[in-house]
CSV table of N, CA and C and ligand atoms in Angstrom, one decimal:
chain,number,residue,atom,x,y,z
A,28,MET,N,0.8,-1.2,0.0
A,28,MET,CA,0.0,0.0,0.0
A,28,MET,C,0.9,1.2,0.0
A,29,ALA,N,0.5,2.2,-0.8
A,29,ALA,CA,1.3,3.4,-1.0
A,29,ALA,C,1.0,4.4,0.1
A,30,VAL,N,1.9,5.4,0.2
A,30,VAL,CA,1.7,6.5,1.2
A,30,VAL,C,0.4,7.3,0.7
A,31,GLN,N,-0.4,7.6,1.6
A,31,GLN,CA,-1.7,8.2,1.4
A,31,GLN,C,-1.9,9.4,2.3
A,32,ARG,N,-2.8,10.3,1.9
A,32,ARG,CA,-3.2,11.4,2.8
A,32,ARG,C,-4.6,11.3,3.2
A,33,THR,N,-5.0,11.7,4.4
A,33,THR,CA,-6.4,11.8,4.8
A,33,THR,C,-6.6,13.1,5.5
A,34,PHE,N,-7.9,13.4,5.6
A,34,PHE,CA,-8.3,14.7,6.3
A,34,PHE,C,-8.8,14.4,7.6
A,35,SER,N,-8.5,15.2,8.6
A,35,SER,CA,-8.9,15.0,10.0
A,35,SER,C,-9.4,16.3,10.6
A,36,ILE,N,-10.4,16.2,11.4
A,36,ILE,CA,-10.8,17.3,12.2
A,36,ILE,C,-10.8,16.9,13.7
A,37,ILE,N,-10.2,17.6,14.5
A,37,ILE,CA,-10.3,17.5,16.0
A,37,ILE,C,-11.5,18.4,16.3
A,38,LYS,N,-12.6,17.8,16.8
A,38,LYS,CA,-13.9,18.5,17.0
A,38,LYS,C,-14.0,19.4,18.2
A,39,PRO,N,-15.0,20.2,18.3
A,39,PRO,CA,-15.1,21.2,19.4
A,39,PRO,C,-15.1,20.6,20.8
A,40,ASP,N,-15.7,19.3,20.9
A,40,ASP,CA,-15.6,18.7,22.3
A,40,ASP,C,-14.2,18.5,22.8
A,41,ALA,N,-13.3,18.3,21.9
A,41,ALA,CA,-11.9,18.0,22.2
A,41,ALA,C,-11.1,19.3,22.4
A,42,THR,N,-11.3,20.3,21.6
A,42,THR,CA,-10.6,21.6,21.8
A,42,THR,C,-11.1,22.3,23.1
A,43,LYS,N,-12.4,22.1,23.4
A,43,LYS,CA,-13.0,22.7,24.6
A,43,LYS,C,-12.3,22.1,25.9
A,44,ARG,N,-11.9,20.8,25.8
A,44,ARG,CA,-11.3,20.2,27.0
A,44,ARG,C,-9.8,20.2,26.9
A,45,ASN,N,-9.2,20.9,25.9
A,45,ASN,CA,-7.8,21.1,25.8
A,45,ASN,C,-7.1,19.7,25.5
A,46,LEU,N,-7.7,19.0,24.6
A,46,LEU,CA,-7.2,17.6,24.3
A,46,LEU,C,-6.4,17.5,22.9
A,47,THR,N,-6.2,18.7,22.3
A,47,THR,CA,-5.5,18.6,21.0
A,47,THR,C,-4.2,17.8,21.0
A,48,GLY,N,-3.4,18.1,22.0
A,48,GLY,CA,-2.1,17.4,22.1
A,48,GLY,C,-2.2,15.9,22.4
A,49,LYS,N,-3.2,15.6,23.2
A,49,LYS,CA,-3.4,14.1,23.5
A,49,LYS,C,-3.9,13.4,22.3
A,50,VAL,N,-4.8,14.0,21.5
A,50,VAL,CA,-5.3,13.4,20.3
A,50,VAL,C,-4.1,13.3,19.3
A,51,ASN,N,-3.3,14.4,19.1
A,51,ASN,CA,-2.2,14.3,18.2
A,51,ASN,C,-1.2,13.3,18.6
A,52,ALA,N,-1.0,13.0,19.9
A,52,ALA,CA,0.0,12.0,20.3
A,52,ALA,C,-0.5,10.6,19.8
A,53,MET,N,-1.8,10.4,19.9
A,53,MET,CA,-2.4,9.1,19.5
A,53,MET,C,-2.3,9.0,18.0
A,54,ILE,N,-2.5,10.1,17.2
A,54,ILE,CA,-2.3,10.1,15.8
A,54,ILE,C,-0.8,9.7,15.4
A,55,GLU,N,0.1,10.3,16.1
A,55,GLU,CA,1.5,10.1,15.8
A,55,GLU,C,1.9,8.7,16.2
A,56,ASP,N,1.4,8.3,17.4
A,56,ASP,CA,1.7,6.9,17.8
A,56,ASP,C,1.2,5.8,16.9
A,57,ALA,N,0.2,6.2,16.1
A,57,ALA,CA,-0.4,5.2,15.1
A,57,ALA,C,0.5,5.2,13.8
A,58,GLY,N,1.6,6.0,13.8
A,58,GLY,CA,2.4,6.1,12.6
A,58,GLY,C,2.1,7.1,11.6
A,59,LEU,N,1.1,7.9,11.9
A,59,LEU,CA,0.7,9.0,10.9
A,59,LEU,C,1.4,10.3,11.2
A,60,ARG,N,1.8,11.0,10.1
A,60,ARG,CA,2.5,12.3,10.3
A,60,ARG,C,1.5,13.4,10.0
A,61,ILE,N,1.5,14.4,10.9
A,61,ILE,CA,0.6,15.6,10.7
A,61,ILE,C,1.3,16.6,9.8
A,62,VAL,N,0.9,16.6,8.5
A,62,VAL,CA,1.7,17.4,7.5
A,62,VAL,C,1.0,18.7,7.2
A,63,GLY,N,-0.2,18.9,7.8
A,63,GLY,CA,-0.8,20.2,7.7
A,63,GLY,C,-1.8,20.3,8.9
A,64,GLN,N,-1.8,21.5,9.4
A,64,GLN,CA,-2.7,21.7,10.6
A,64,GLN,C,-3.0,23.2,10.9
A,65,ARG,N,-4.3,23.4,11.2
A,65,ARG,CA,-4.7,24.8,11.4
A,65,ARG,C,-5.9,24.8,12.4
A,66,ARG,N,-5.9,25.8,13.3
A,66,ARG,CA,-7.1,25.9,14.2
A,66,ARG,C,-8.1,26.9,13.6
A,67,VAL,N,-9.3,26.6,13.5
A,67,VAL,CA,-10.3,27.4,12.8
A,67,VAL,C,-11.7,27.3,13.5
A,68,HIS,N,-12.4,28.4,13.5
A,68,HIS,CA,-13.8,28.3,14.0
A,68,HIS,C,-14.7,28.2,12.7
A,69,LEU,N,-15.3,27.1,12.5
A,69,LEU,CA,-16.1,26.9,11.2
A,69,LEU,C,-17.3,27.8,11.2
A,70,SER,N,-17.5,28.4,10.1
A,70,SER,CA,-18.8,29.1,9.9
A,70,SER,C,-19.9,28.1,9.6
A,71,GLU,N,-21.2,28.5,9.7
A,71,GLU,CA,-22.3,27.6,9.5
A,71,GLU,C,-22.2,27.1,8.0
A,72,ALA,N,-21.8,28.0,7.1
A,72,ALA,CA,-21.7,27.6,5.7
A,72,ALA,C,-20.7,26.5,5.5
A,73,GLN,N,-19.5,26.7,6.2
A,73,GLN,CA,-18.4,25.7,6.0
A,73,GLN,C,-18.9,24.4,6.6
A,74,ALA,N,-19.5,24.4,7.7
A,74,ALA,CA,-19.9,23.1,8.4
A,74,ALA,C,-21.0,22.4,7.5
A,75,LYS,N,-22.0,23.2,7.0
A,75,LYS,CA,-23.0,22.6,6.2
A,75,LYS,C,-22.4,22.0,4.9
A,76,ARG,N,-21.5,22.7,4.3
A,76,ARG,CA,-20.9,22.2,3.1
A,76,ARG,C,-20.1,20.9,3.4
A,77,PHE,N,-19.3,20.9,4.5
A,77,PHE,CA,-18.5,19.8,4.8
A,77,PHE,C,-19.4,18.5,5.1
A,78,TYR,N,-20.5,18.7,5.7
A,78,TYR,CA,-21.4,17.5,6.0
A,78,TYR,C,-22.6,17.4,5.1
A,79,GLU,N,-22.4,18.0,3.9
A,79,GLU,CA,-23.5,18.0,2.9
A,79,GLU,C,-24.1,16.6,2.7
A,80,VAL,N,-23.2,15.6,2.7
A,80,VAL,CA,-23.6,14.2,2.4
A,80,VAL,C,-24.7,13.7,3.4
A,81,HIS,N,-24.7,14.4,4.6
A,81,HIS,CA,-25.6,14.0,5.6
A,81,HIS,C,-26.9,14.9,5.7
A,82,ALA,N,-27.0,15.8,4.7
A,82,ALA,CA,-28.0,16.8,4.7
A,82,ALA,C,-29.5,16.3,5.0
A,83,GLU,N,-29.8,15.1,4.5
A,83,GLU,CA,-31.1,14.6,4.7
A,83,GLU,C,-31.3,13.8,6.0
A,84,ARG,N,-30.2,13.6,6.7
A,84,ARG,CA,-30.3,12.8,8.0
A,84,ARG,C,-30.9,13.7,9.1
A,85,PRO,N,-31.6,13.0,10.0
A,85,PRO,CA,-32.3,13.8,11.1
A,85,PRO,C,-31.3,14.5,12.0
A,86,PHE,N,-30.1,14.1,12.1
A,86,PHE,CA,-29.1,14.7,13.0
A,86,PHE,C,-28.3,15.9,12.4
A,87,TYR,N,-28.6,16.2,11.1
A,87,TYR,CA,-27.8,17.2,10.3
A,87,TYR,C,-27.7,18.5,11.1
A,88,GLY,N,-28.9,19.0,11.5
A,88,GLY,CA,-28.9,20.3,12.2
A,88,GLY,C,-28.1,20.3,13.4
A,89,ASP,N,-28.3,19.3,14.2
A,89,ASP,CA,-27.5,19.2,15.5
A,89,ASP,C,-26.0,19.1,15.2
A,90,LEU,N,-25.7,18.3,14.1
A,90,LEU,CA,-24.3,18.2,13.8
A,90,LEU,C,-23.6,19.5,13.4
A,91,VAL,N,-24.4,20.3,12.6
A,91,VAL,CA,-23.8,21.6,12.1
A,91,VAL,C,-23.7,22.5,13.3
A,92,ASN,N,-24.7,22.5,14.2
A,92,ASN,CA,-24.6,23.3,15.4
A,92,ASN,C,-23.4,22.9,16.3
A,93,PHE,N,-23.2,21.6,16.5
A,93,PHE,CA,-22.1,21.2,17.3
A,93,PHE,C,-20.8,21.6,16.6
A,94,MET,N,-20.6,21.4,15.3
A,94,MET,CA,-19.4,21.6,14.7
A,94,MET,C,-19.0,23.1,14.6
A,95,THR,N,-20.0,24.0,14.8
A,95,THR,CA,-19.8,25.4,14.9
A,95,THR,C,-19.8,26.0,16.3
A,96,SER,N,-19.8,25.1,17.3
A,96,SER,CA,-20.0,25.5,18.7
A,96,SER,C,-18.7,26.0,19.3
A,97,GLY,N,-17.6,25.7,18.7
A,97,GLY,CA,-16.3,26.1,19.2
A,97,GLY,C,-15.2,25.9,18.1
A,98,PRO,N,-14.0,26.2,18.5
A,98,PRO,CA,-12.9,26.0,17.5
A,98,PRO,C,-12.7,24.5,17.2
A,99,VAL,N,-12.2,24.2,16.0
A,99,VAL,CA,-11.7,22.9,15.6
A,99,VAL,C,-10.3,23.0,15.1
A,100,VAL,N,-9.7,21.8,15.0
A,100,VAL,CA,-8.3,21.8,14.4
A,100,VAL,C,-8.4,20.9,13.1
A,101,VAL,N,-8.2,21.5,12.0
A,101,VAL,CA,-8.3,20.8,10.7
A,101,VAL,C,-6.8,20.3,10.4
A,102,GLN,N,-6.7,19.1,9.9
A,102,GLN,CA,-5.4,18.5,9.7
A,102,GLN,C,-5.4,17.7,8.4
A,103,VAL,N,-4.2,17.6,7.9
A,103,VAL,CA,-3.9,16.6,6.8
A,103,VAL,C,-2.9,15.6,7.5
A,104,LEU,N,-3.2,14.3,7.4
A,104,LEU,CA,-2.4,13.2,7.9
A,104,LEU,C,-1.8,12.4,6.8
A,105,GLU,N,-0.6,12.0,6.9
A,105,GLU,CA,0.1,11.3,5.9
A,105,GLU,C,0.7,10.0,6.4
A,106,GLY,N,0.6,8.9,5.7
A,106,GLY,CA,1.2,7.7,6.1
A,106,GLY,C,0.8,6.5,5.2
A,107,GLU,N,1.4,5.3,5.5
A,107,GLU,CA,1.0,4.1,4.8
A,107,GLU,C,-0.5,3.9,5.0
A,108,ASN,N,-1.3,3.7,4.0
A,108,ASN,CA,-2.7,3.4,4.2
A,108,ASN,C,-3.4,4.3,5.1
A,109,ALA,N,-3.1,5.6,5.0
A,109,ALA,CA,-3.5,6.6,6.1
A,109,ALA,C,-5.0,6.6,6.3
A,110,ILE,N,-5.8,6.5,5.3
A,110,ILE,CA,-7.3,6.6,5.5
A,110,ILE,C,-7.8,5.5,6.4
A,111,ALA,N,-7.4,4.3,6.1
A,111,ALA,CA,-7.9,3.2,7.0
A,111,ALA,C,-7.2,3.2,8.3
A,112,ALA,N,-5.9,3.5,8.3
A,112,ALA,CA,-5.1,3.6,9.6
A,112,ALA,C,-5.7,4.6,10.5
A,113,TYR,N,-6.1,5.7,10.0
A,113,TYR,CA,-6.7,6.7,10.9
A,113,TYR,C,-8.1,6.3,11.4
A,114,ARG,N,-8.9,5.7,10.5
A,114,ARG,CA,-10.2,5.2,10.9
A,114,ARG,C,-10.0,4.2,12.0
A,115,ASP,N,-9.0,3.4,11.9
A,115,ASP,CA,-8.7,2.4,13.0
A,115,ASP,C,-8.5,3.0,14.3
A,116,VAL,N,-7.6,4.0,14.3
A,116,VAL,CA,-7.2,4.7,15.6
A,116,VAL,C,-8.3,5.6,16.1
A,117,MET,N,-9.2,6.1,15.2
A,117,MET,CA,-10.4,6.9,15.6
A,117,MET,C,-11.3,6.0,16.4
A,118,GLY,N,-11.6,4.8,16.0
A,118,GLY,CA,-12.6,4.0,16.6
A,118,GLY,C,-14.0,4.3,16.0
A,119,ALA,N,-15.0,3.5,16.5
A,119,ALA,CA,-16.3,3.5,15.9
A,119,ALA,C,-17.0,4.9,16.1
A,120,THR,N,-17.9,5.3,15.2
A,120,THR,CA,-18.6,6.5,15.3
A,120,THR,C,-19.3,6.7,16.7
A,121,ASN,N,-20.0,5.7,17.1
A,121,ASN,CA,-20.6,5.7,18.4
A,121,ASN,C,-19.6,5.2,19.5
A,122,PRO,N,-19.2,6.1,20.4
A,122,PRO,CA,-18.1,5.8,21.3
A,122,PRO,C,-18.4,4.6,22.2
A,123,SER,N,-19.7,4.2,22.4
A,123,SER,CA,-20.0,3.0,23.2
A,123,SER,C,-19.6,1.8,22.4
A,124,GLU,N,-19.4,1.9,21.1
A,124,GLU,CA,-18.9,0.7,20.3
A,124,GLU,C,-17.4,0.8,19.9
A,125,ALA,N,-16.8,1.9,20.4
A,125,ALA,CA,-15.3,2.1,20.0
A,125,ALA,C,-14.4,1.2,20.8
A,126,LYS,N,-13.5,0.5,20.1
A,126,LYS,CA,-12.6,-0.4,20.8
A,126,LYS,C,-11.6,0.3,21.8
A,127,PRO,N,-11.3,-0.3,22.9
A,127,PRO,CA,-10.3,0.3,23.8
A,127,PRO,C,-9.0,0.6,23.1
A,128,GLY,N,-8.4,1.7,23.4
A,128,GLY,CA,-7.2,2.2,22.8
A,128,GLY,C,-7.4,3.1,21.6
A,129,THR,N,-8.7,3.3,21.2
A,129,THR,CA,-9.0,4.2,20.1
A,129,THR,C,-9.2,5.6,20.7
A,130,ILE,N,-9.1,6.6,19.8
A,130,ILE,CA,-9.3,8.0,20.3
A,130,ILE,C,-10.8,8.2,20.8
A,131,ARG,N,-11.7,7.7,20.1
A,131,ARG,CA,-13.1,7.9,20.5
A,131,ARG,C,-13.4,7.1,21.8
A,132,ALA,N,-12.8,5.9,22.0
A,132,ALA,CA,-13.0,5.2,23.3
A,132,ALA,C,-12.4,6.0,24.4
A,133,ALA,N,-11.3,6.7,24.2
A,133,ALA,CA,-10.6,7.4,25.2
A,133,ALA,C,-11.3,8.7,25.5
A,134,PHE,N,-11.8,9.4,24.5
A,134,PHE,CA,-12.2,10.8,24.7
A,134,PHE,C,-13.7,11.2,24.4
A,135,ALA,N,-14.3,10.5,23.5
A,135,ALA,CA,-15.6,10.9,23.0
A,135,ALA,C,-16.7,11.0,24.1
A,136,GLU,N,-17.6,12.0,24.0
A,136,GLU,CA,-18.6,12.2,25.0
A,136,GLU,C,-19.9,11.6,24.5
A,137,SER,N,-20.2,11.5,23.2
A,137,SER,CA,-21.4,11.0,22.7
A,137,SER,C,-21.3,10.8,21.2
A,138,ILE,N,-22.4,10.3,20.6
A,138,ILE,CA,-22.2,10.0,19.1
A,138,ILE,C,-22.0,11.2,18.3
A,139,ASP,N,-22.5,12.4,18.7
A,139,ASP,CA,-22.2,13.6,18.0
A,139,ASP,C,-20.9,14.3,18.5
A,140,ALA,N,-20.7,14.3,19.8
A,140,ALA,CA,-19.5,14.9,20.3
A,140,ALA,C,-18.4,13.8,20.4
A,141,ASN,N,-18.0,13.4,19.2
A,141,ASN,CA,-17.1,12.2,19.2
A,141,ASN,C,-15.7,12.5,18.8
A,142,THR,N,-15.2,13.7,19.1
A,142,THR,CA,-13.8,14.1,19.2
A,142,THR,C,-13.1,14.2,17.9
A,143,VAL,N,-13.3,13.3,16.9
A,143,VAL,CA,-12.6,13.4,15.6
A,143,VAL,C,-13.4,13.1,14.4
A,144,HIS,N,-13.0,13.6,13.3
A,144,HIS,CA,-13.5,13.2,12.0
A,144,HIS,C,-12.3,12.7,11.2
A,145,GLY,N,-12.6,11.7,10.4
A,145,GLY,CA,-11.6,11.2,9.4
A,145,GLY,C,-12.2,10.8,8.1
A,146,SER,N,-11.6,11.1,7.0
A,146,SER,CA,-12.1,10.8,5.7
A,146,SER,C,-12.4,9.2,5.6
A,147,ASP,N,-13.3,8.9,4.7
A,147,ASP,CA,-13.7,7.5,4.6
A,147,ASP,C,-13.2,6.8,3.2
A,148,ALA,N,-12.7,7.6,2.3
A,148,ALA,CA,-12.2,7.0,1.0
A,148,ALA,C,-11.3,8.0,0.3
A,149,PRO,N,-10.5,7.6,-0.6
A,149,PRO,CA,-9.6,8.5,-1.3
A,149,PRO,C,-10.2,9.7,-1.9
A,150,GLU,N,-11.4,9.5,-2.5
A,150,GLU,CA,-12.1,10.6,-3.2
A,150,GLU,C,-12.5,11.7,-2.2
A,151,THR,N,-13.1,11.2,-1.1
A,151,THR,CA,-13.6,12.2,-0.1
A,151,THR,C,-12.4,12.8,0.6
A,152,ALA,N,-11.3,12.1,0.8
A,152,ALA,CA,-10.1,12.7,1.4
A,152,ALA,C,-9.6,13.8,0.6
A,153,ALA,N,-9.5,13.6,-0.7
A,153,ALA,CA,-9.0,14.7,-1.6
A,153,ALA,C,-9.9,15.9,-1.6
A,154,GLU,N,-11.2,15.6,-1.6
A,154,GLU,CA,-12.2,16.7,-1.6
A,154,GLU,C,-12.2,17.5,-0.3
A,155,GLU,N,-12.1,16.8,0.8
A,155,GLU,CA,-12.1,17.4,2.1
A,155,GLU,C,-10.8,18.2,2.3
A,156,ILE,N,-9.7,17.7,2.0
A,156,ILE,CA,-8.4,18.4,2.1
A,156,ILE,C,-8.5,19.7,1.3
A,157,ALA,N,-9.0,19.6,0.1
A,157,ALA,CA,-9.1,20.8,-0.8
A,157,ALA,C,-10.0,21.9,-0.2
A,158,GLN,N,-11.0,21.5,0.7
A,158,GLN,CA,-11.9,22.5,1.3
A,158,GLN,C,-11.2,23.4,2.3
A,159,PHE,N,-10.0,22.9,2.8
A,159,PHE,CA,-9.4,23.6,3.9
A,159,PHE,C,-7.9,23.9,3.7
A,160,PHE,N,-7.2,23.3,2.7
A,160,PHE,CA,-5.8,23.5,2.5
A,160,PHE,C,-5.5,23.7,1.1
A,161,THR,N,-4.5,24.6,0.9
A,161,THR,CA,-3.9,24.8,-0.4
A,161,THR,C,-2.6,23.9,-0.4
A,162,ASP,N,-2.1,23.6,-1.6
A,162,ASP,CA,-0.9,22.7,-1.7
A,162,ASP,C,0.3,23.2,-0.8
A,163,ASP,N,0.5,24.5,-0.8
A,163,ASP,CA,1.6,25.1,-0.1
A,163,ASP,C,1.4,25.1,1.4
A,164,GLN,N,0.2,24.7,1.9
A,164,GLN,CA,0.0,24.6,3.3
A,164,GLN,C,0.2,23.2,3.9
A,165,ILE,N,0.6,22.3,3.0
A,165,ILE,CA,0.8,20.9,3.3
A,165,ILE,C,2.3,20.6,3.1
A,166,VAL,N,3.0,20.3,4.1
A,166,VAL,CA,4.5,20.1,4.0
A,166,VAL,C,4.8,18.6,4.5
A,167,GLY,N,5.0,17.8,3.5
A,167,GLY,CA,5.3,16.4,3.8
A,167,GLY,C,6.7,16.1,4.2
B,225,LIG,P1,-17.9,9.1,11.0
B,225,LIG,O1,-17.4,9.0,9.6
B,225,LIG,O2,-17.5,8.0,11.9
B,225,LIG,O3,-17.6,10.4,11.6
B,225,LIG,O4,-19.5,9.0,11.0
B,225,LIG,P2,-20.6,9.4,9.8
B,225,LIG,O5,-19.9,9.9,8.6
B,225,LIG,O6,-21.6,8.4,9.7
B,225,LIG,O7,-21.3,10.7,10.6
B,225,LIG,C1,-20.7,11.9,10.6
B,225,LIG,C2,-20.9,12.5,12.0
B,225,LIG,O8,-22.2,12.7,12.3
B,225,LIG,C3,-20.4,11.5,13.1
B,225,LIG,O9,-19.1,11.6,13.4
B,225,LIG,C4,-21.2,12.1,14.3
B,225,LIG,O10,-20.6,13.2,14.9
B,225,LIG,C5,-22.5,12.5,13.6
B,225,LIG,N1,-23.5,11.4,13.7
B,225,LIG,C6,-23.5,10.2,13.0
B,225,LIG,N2,-24.6,9.5,13.3
B,225,LIG,C7,-25.3,10.2,14.2
B,225,LIG,C8,-26.5,9.9,14.9
B,225,LIG,O11,-27.2,8.9,14.8
B,225,LIG,N3,-26.9,10.9,15.8
B,225,LIG,C9,-26.2,12.0,16.0
B,225,LIG,N4,-26.6,12.9,16.9
B,225,LIG,N5,-25.0,12.3,15.4
B,225,LIG,C10,-24.6,11.4,14.5
B,226,LIG,MG1,-17.9,9.9,7.9
Protein backbone atom coordinates (compact mmCIF):
# COMPACT_ATOMS: atom_id res chain seq x y z
CA MET A 1 0.00 0.00 0.00
CA ALA A 2 1.33 3.40 -0.97
CA VAL A 3 1.66 6.51 1.15
CA GLN A 4 -1.72 8.22 1.37
CA ARG A 5 -3.16 11.43 2.79
CA THR A 6 -6.35 11.76 4.80
CA PHE A 7 -8.26 14.68 6.26
CA SER A 8 -8.89 14.97 10.00
CA ILE A 9 -10.84 17.31 12.24
CA ILE A 10 -10.32 17.52 15.98
CA LYS A 11 -13.88 18.49 16.96
CA PRO A 12 -15.12 21.18 19.40
CA ASP A 13 -15.64 18.75 22.30
CA ALA A 14 -11.90 18.03 22.23
CA THR A 15 -10.62 21.61 21.78
CA LYS A 16 -12.96 22.69 24.62
CA ARG A 17 -11.30 20.15 26.95
CA ASN A 18 -7.77 21.08 25.78
CA LEU A 19 -7.19 17.62 24.27
CA THR A 20 -5.53 18.60 20.98
CA GLY A 21 -2.09 17.44 22.12
CA LYS A 22 -3.36 14.13 23.49
CA VAL A 23 -5.25 13.40 20.26
CA ASN A 24 -2.18 14.35 18.21
CA ALA A 25 -0.03 11.99 20.30
CA MET A 26 -2.39 9.10 19.47
CA ILE A 27 -2.29 10.07 15.77
CA GLU A 28 1.52 10.10 15.79
CA ASP A 29 1.74 6.90 17.84
CA ALA A 30 -0.35 5.24 15.10
CA GLY A 31 2.44 6.05 12.63
CA LEU A 32 0.68 8.97 10.94
CA ARG A 33 2.46 12.28 10.27
CA ILE A 34 0.62 15.59 10.73
CA VAL A 35 1.68 17.36 7.50
CA GLY A 36 -0.85 20.22 7.67
CA GLN A 37 -2.68 21.70 10.64
CA ARG A 38 -4.71 24.81 11.45
CA ARG A 39 -7.10 25.89 14.18
CA VAL A 40 -10.31 27.42 12.84
CA HIS A 41 -13.83 28.27 13.97
CA LEU A 42 -16.07 26.88 11.24
CA SER A 43 -18.81 29.11 9.87
CA GLU A 44 -22.27 27.63 9.47
CA ALA A 45 -21.73 27.59 5.70
CA GLN A 46 -18.44 25.71 6.03
CA ALA A 47 -19.94 23.10 8.37
CA LYS A 48 -23.01 22.65 6.17
CA ARG A 49 -20.87 22.17 3.09
CA PHE A 50 -18.50 19.79 4.85
CA TYR A 51 -21.35 17.52 6.04
CA GLU A 52 -23.54 18.00 2.94
CA VAL A 53 -23.61 14.21 2.41
CA HIS A 54 -25.65 13.98 5.64
CA ALA A 55 -28.05 16.84 4.73
CA GLU A 56 -31.11 14.58 4.69
CA ARG A 57 -30.28 12.83 7.97
CA PRO A 58 -32.28 13.78 11.10
CA PHE A 59 -29.12 14.73 13.01
CA TYR A 60 -27.78 17.16 10.34
CA GLY A 61 -28.93 20.33 12.15
CA ASP A 62 -27.50 19.17 15.49
CA LEU A 63 -24.26 18.17 13.77
CA VAL A 64 -23.85 21.59 12.13
CA ASN A 65 -24.64 23.32 15.45
CA PHE A 66 -22.09 21.18 17.26
CA MET A 67 -19.35 21.65 14.67
CA THR A 68 -19.76 25.45 14.86
CA SER A 69 -19.99 25.53 18.68
CA GLY A 70 -16.27 26.13 19.19
CA PRO A 71 -12.88 25.95 17.48
CA VAL A 72 -11.75 22.88 15.62
CA VAL A 73 -8.33 21.77 14.37
CA VAL A 74 -8.26 20.79 10.70
CA GLN A 75 -5.42 18.49 9.71
CA VAL A 76 -3.86 16.58 6.85
CA LEU A 77 -2.38 13.25 7.94
CA GLU A 78 0.07 11.25 5.86
CA GLY A 79 1.23 7.66 6.08
CA GLU A 80 0.99 4.12 4.76
CA ASN A 81 -2.68 3.37 4.15
CA ALA A 82 -3.51 6.58 6.05
CA ILE A 83 -7.28 6.59 5.45
CA ALA A 84 -7.88 3.15 6.99
CA ALA A 85 -5.10 3.58 9.55
CA TYR A 86 -6.74 6.74 10.89
CA ARG A 87 -10.23 5.20 10.89
CA ASP A 88 -8.73 2.36 12.98
CA VAL A 89 -7.23 4.65 15.60
CA MET A 90 -10.36 6.88 15.63
CA GLY A 91 -12.64 4.00 16.61
CA ALA A 92 -16.35 3.53 15.88
CA THR A 93 -18.63 6.55 15.32
CA ASN A 94 -20.62 5.67 18.44
CA PRO A 95 -18.11 5.78 21.31
CA SER A 96 -19.99 3.03 23.16
CA GLU A 97 -18.92 0.74 20.29
CA ALA A 98 -15.35 2.06 19.99
CA LYS A 99 -12.58 -0.41 20.84
CA PRO A 100 -10.31 0.29 23.82
CA GLY A 101 -7.18 2.15 22.76
CA THR A 102 -8.97 4.23 20.13
CA ILE A 103 -9.33 8.03 20.27
CA ARG A 104 -13.13 7.87 20.54
CA ALA A 105 -13.04 5.23 23.29
CA ALA A 106 -10.61 7.44 25.21
CA PHE A 107 -12.25 10.84 24.74
CA ALA A 108 -15.63 10.91 22.97
CA GLU A 109 -18.60 12.16 24.97
CA SER A 110 -21.45 11.01 22.70
CA ILE A 111 -22.24 9.98 19.12
CA ASP A 112 -22.18 13.62 17.97
CA ALA A 113 -19.48 14.94 20.32
CA ASN A 114 -17.15 12.17 19.20
CA THR A 115 -13.81 14.05 19.19
CA VAL A 116 -12.57 13.43 15.63
CA HIS A 117 -13.49 13.24 11.97
CA GLY A 118 -11.56 11.20 9.42
CA SER A 119 -12.15 10.75 5.69
CA ASP A 120 -13.69 7.47 4.55
CA ALA A 121 -12.24 7.04 1.01
CA PRO A 122 -9.55 8.48 -1.31
CA GLU A 123 -12.07 10.64 -3.21
CA THR A 124 -13.57 12.17 -0.05
CA ALA A 125 -10.10 12.66 1.44
CA ALA A 126 -8.98 14.68 -1.60
CA GLU A 127 -12.20 16.70 -1.63
CA GLU A 128 -12.11 17.42 2.12
CA ILE A 129 -8.41 18.39 2.10
CA ALA A 130 -9.11 20.83 -0.76
CA GLN A 131 -11.89 22.50 1.28
CA PHE A 132 -9.36 23.63 3.90
CA PHE A 133 -5.80 23.48 2.53
CA THR A 134 -3.89 24.76 -0.45
CA ASP A 135 -0.92 22.70 -1.67
CA ASP A 136 1.62 25.06 -0.12
CA GLN A 137 0.01 24.64 3.33
CA ILE A 138 0.82 20.91 3.32
CA VAL A 139 4.47 20.06 4.02
CA GLY A 140 5.28 16.36 3.81
P1 LIG B 1 -17.89 9.10 11.00
O1 LIG B 1 -17.38 8.96 9.59
O2 LIG B 1 -17.45 7.95 11.89
O3 LIG B 1 -17.57 10.44 11.62
O4 LIG B 1 -19.48 8.98 10.96
P2 LIG B 1 -20.55 9.45 9.84
O5 LIG B 1 -19.86 9.94 8.61
O6 LIG B 1 -21.56 8.36 9.70
O7 LIG B 1 -21.29 10.66 10.56
C1 LIG B 1 -20.69 11.94 10.62
C2 LIG B 1 -20.86 12.49 12.01
O8 LIG B 1 -22.23 12.71 12.25
C3 LIG B 1 -20.43 11.54 13.14
O9 LIG B 1 -19.05 11.59 13.44
C4 LIG B 1 -21.24 12.06 14.30
O10 LIG B 1 -20.62 13.22 14.87
C5 LIG B 1 -22.54 12.47 13.63
N1 LIG B 1 -23.53 11.39 13.70
C6 LIG B 1 -23.54 10.24 12.98
N2 LIG B 1 -24.60 9.47 13.28
C7 LIG B 1 -25.28 10.17 14.22
C8 LIG B 1 -26.50 9.93 14.93
O11 LIG B 1 -27.16 8.89 14.77
N3 LIG B 1 -26.88 10.89 15.83
C9 LIG B 1 -26.16 12.04 16.02
N4 LIG B 1 -26.61 12.94 16.90
N5 LIG B 1 -25.02 12.31 15.37
C10 LIG B 1 -24.59 11.39 14.48
MG1 LIG C 1 -17.94 9.90 7.88
